[in-house]
Amino acid sequence: MNADPVDKRLIERIQKHPKYRELVTKRSRFAWILSGIMLLIYYAFILLVAFTPKSLGTKISPDSVISVGIPLGVFIIVIAFILTGIYVFRANGEFDELTRQIKEETK
Amino acid sequence: MRSTLPTVSLTGSLLWSSPAWAADPAAASAESPLNMTAIIMFFAFVAVTLGITYWAASRTKTTKDFYAAGGGITGFQNGLAIAGDYMSAASFLGISAMVFAKGYDGLIYSIGFLVGWPVILFLMAEQLRNLGRYTFADIVSFRLSRVPIRTLSALGTLFTVILYLIAQMVGAGQLIRTLFGLPYEYAVIIVGTLMILYVAFGGMLATTWVQIIKAVLLLTGATFIALGALHHAHYDFEAFFRSAMEGVKASGLADHKKVVADNKDIFAPGGLVSDPISAISLGMALMFGTAGLPHILMRFFTVANAKEARKSVFYATGFIGYFYILTFIIGFGAVVLVAPNPHYVDAIKGTLMGGNNMAAIHMAHATGGDLFLGFISAVAFATILAVVSGLTLAGASAVSHDIYANAIRGGNVDERVEMRISKFSALALGIIAIYLGIQFEKQNVAFMVGLAFAIAASANFPILILSIYWKNLTTRGALIGGSLGLITTVTMVVLSKTVWVDVLGYKEALFPYKDPAIFSMTLAFVGCWLFSKMDNSAQARAERALFDPQNVRCETGIGAVGASGH
């Protein structure tokens, strides 16, 4: 077991610090919500592929050959990228600031 | 070079290659004439990367340098390197070829390969960085008992790495024979030797730069091909897709004739995944397999802190997503520009010259002539090198860091000895990869990448994610759950059609699904949960008590292994 070198009292101080609890709650809720969105979109897509492949072949307009599946597929790729951007923006800003304060205040 | 192209089947191109994709060794015996432009460009790439290796070797003095490039890679560089590690020649040629032959189905694979990344970011990236040092086993053994957990993780790593390596080596041999006109064995030996040199001398620093250079070359090359395709349609998407649709109808290729005969819509899913269980199972393997690939996880230890780790995934997702959109355009572009040109078509076999996997390569010629073809061929070679180097480094680290330094020596080792062992492991892995690559030349190894992903999803991923998030996980639970995942995956794949029928030649598969992930992952999670819950030993209590300190480090990075000076 790699019992870590950080001293126990510091760990306890951090755990009791209200901002630590705030960080844990906010960050994990945010992370799981975003994961949920990604999983939901992806598995909805996979289920469309499995159950009604024809629906994805519907044309975007009567005089077009392009199916709705094409913009939808590209949309999933783009949304995956946007979701990572949203997470990084908030984590590297708000969450890292909170972490900095916790470190500062538990010294 | 086009007259006598042998068939290239990128083994392991996509997860479980359908028969149309499977290796066709009989057809791949002829050799092409030497392609000089490609060879000169490839030598330029090799010269540059060996120069980098020489430079990296002088900066690789400690284990931290060797495994993690000193922790000094930036988020942007690491994002490119991850993309370079992940975008294999198989996905470049394989996905564009699948779009070329079947249309929309190629996009389904691309999406599956991509959506694992956001989940890695949200749930794992910063945790990996804050808890780990060199391998993902560092994280799992943070609380859990060192010897058994390290051994299991190293086993999971080596299984994944060797399967993946064999598939890459065989693919490399066949591809290079076709592109460069070199004999298969030479190609495999060249790839193996170069990867040993990069890894053994340059460690993670050299490997990272090989991956970065390759990513830039591949993204640039693919961008030009895609622009060439769109340029032909005057950048009008309606016209582009219309000409692709008409191209399929007019095509003389067997795959396209079948699409027309079956009255399939190339812009809709074409029965690649037929039943819901297969669809979900494939989706799980693609998504969570990515999150359990040891060579990918290892990249998170090369950056200085959690901030940079997060940025890495953001950039990587952008590059990889962009790349998959390009392959989609290239595939349909090939229907328009390559399929109707007799120059690229093998009329007797009813495929493209060298097989349909060559669609992107022919597109390079169709859009940029001989010189550009040489460039793309060299890029394809460089791509393979970058991927196998990452794999070899991950495998070598499992041997030296997990098995030797931690499981055997209990963490008390001389750094220089550990590094020497790592270098010799890289050498040994390289030799094994060359040997097996040559042995498997005429075998159907298409199942190996799929198996590697399934093992990553069912053995590595469950114990990793549970050790981060679930307080009650104990050594016993992780061992039983992880082993169950590993054993059931291998068993189910061997009994499925991909191995039992296609490789071993039996008439009927004993297990009905190609992809075991939905069963093996579930079993692994249930195993971990059940046996952890039942574990009331003193050790289990101690392990649970360590969860809170672990979580503090996980969330705040306090106590995390920091970056060194360079």
Coordinates of C-alpha atoms in Angstrom, one line a residue, chain A:
Chain A
M1 CA 0.0 0.0 0.0
N2 CA 1.3 3.4 -0.9
A3 CA 0.2 5.3 2.2
D4 CA 0.9 8.8 1.1
P5 CA 3.5 11.1 2.7
V6 CA 1.0 13.9 3.3
D7 CA 0.5 14.3 7.0
K8 CA -2.8 13.1 8.5
R9 CA -3.8 16.3 10.2
L10 CA -3.6 18.2 7.0
I11 CA -5.9 15.7 5.3
E12 CA -8.3 16.0 8.2
R13 CA -8.2 19.8 8.0
I14 CA -8.9 19.7 4.3
Q15 CA -11.8 17.2 4.7
K16 CA -13.5 19.4 7.2
H17 CA -13.0 22.5 5.3
P18 CA -16.4 23.7 3.9
K19 CA -14.8 24.7 0.6
Y20 CA -13.5 21.2 0.1
R21 CA -17.0 19.8 0.5
E22 CA -18.2 22.4 -1.9
L23 CA -15.5 21.5 -4.4
V24 CA -16.2 17.8 -4.2
T25 CA -20.0 18.2 -4.6
K26 CA -19.8 20.7 -7.4
R27 CA -17.1 19.0 -9.4
S28 CA -18.5 15.5 -9.1
R29 CA -22.0 16.6 -9.9
F30 CA -20.8 18.5 -12.9
A31 CA -18.6 15.6 -14.1
W32 CA -21.4 13.1 -13.8
I33 CA -24.0 15.4 -15.5
L34 CA -21.7 15.9 -18.5
S35 CA -20.9 12.2 -18.6
G36 CA -24.6 11.5 -18.5
I37 CA -25.3 13.8 -21.4
M38 CA -22.5 12.2 -23.5
L39 CA -23.7 8.7 -22.7
L40 CA -27.3 9.6 -23.3
I41 CA -26.6 11.1 -26.7
Y42 CA -24.3 8.2 -27.7
Y43 CA -26.6 5.4 -26.7
A44 CA -29.6 7.2 -28.1
F45 CA -27.7 7.2 -31.4
I46 CA -26.7 3.5 -31.0
L47 CA -30.2 2.5 -30.3
L48 CA -31.4 4.4 -33.4
V49 CA -28.8 2.5 -35.4
A50 CA -30.0 -0.8 -33.9
F51 CA -33.7 -0.4 -34.0
T52 CA -34.6 2.1 -36.7
P53 CA -31.7 2.5 -39.1
K54 CA -34.1 3.8 -41.7
S55 CA -35.0 6.8 -39.7
L56 CA -31.4 8.0 -39.9
G57 CA -31.7 7.7 -43.7
T58 CA -34.6 10.3 -43.9
K59 CA -33.5 13.1 -46.2
I60 CA -33.0 16.5 -44.7
S61 CA -35.3 18.0 -47.4
P62 CA -37.3 16.5 -50.3
D63 CA -34.9 17.7 -52.9
S64 CA -31.7 16.8 -51.1
V65 CA -29.7 13.5 -51.1
I66 CA -28.2 14.2 -47.6
S67 CA -29.7 12.1 -44.8
V68 CA -30.4 13.4 -41.3
G69 CA -27.9 10.8 -40.1
I70 CA -25.0 12.8 -41.6
P71 CA -25.4 16.1 -39.8
L72 CA -26.5 14.1 -36.7
G73 CA -23.2 12.1 -36.7
V74 CA -21.1 15.3 -37.2
F75 CA -23.2 16.9 -34.5
I76 CA -22.2 14.1 -32.0
I77 CA -18.6 14.6 -32.8
V78 CA -18.8 18.4 -32.4
I79 CA -20.9 18.1 -29.2
A80 CA -18.3 15.7 -27.7
F81 CA -15.6 18.4 -28.3
I82 CA -17.8 21.2 -27.0
L83 CA -18.6 19.2 -23.8
T84 CA -14.9 18.7 -23.1
G85 CA -14.4 22.5 -23.7
I86 CA -17.2 23.3 -21.2
Y87 CA -15.7 21.1 -18.6
V88 CA -12.1 22.3 -19.0
F89 CA -13.3 25.9 -18.9
R90 CA -15.1 25.5 -15.6
A91 CA -12.6 23.1 -14.0
N92 CA -9.5 25.1 -14.9
G93 CA -11.2 28.3 -13.7
E94 CA -13.7 27.9 -10.9
F95 CA -12.6 24.5 -9.5
D96 CA -8.9 25.3 -9.6
E97 CA -9.5 28.6 -7.9
L98 CA -11.5 26.8 -5.2
T99 CA -8.6 24.3 -4.8
R100 CA -6.2 27.1 -4.5
Q101 CA -8.2 28.7 -1.7
I102 CA -8.5 25.4 0.1
K103 CA -4.7 24.9 0.0
E104 CA -4.2 28.4 1.1
E105 CA -6.6 28.2 4.0
T106 CA -5.5 24.9 5.4
K107 CA -1.8 25.5 5.4

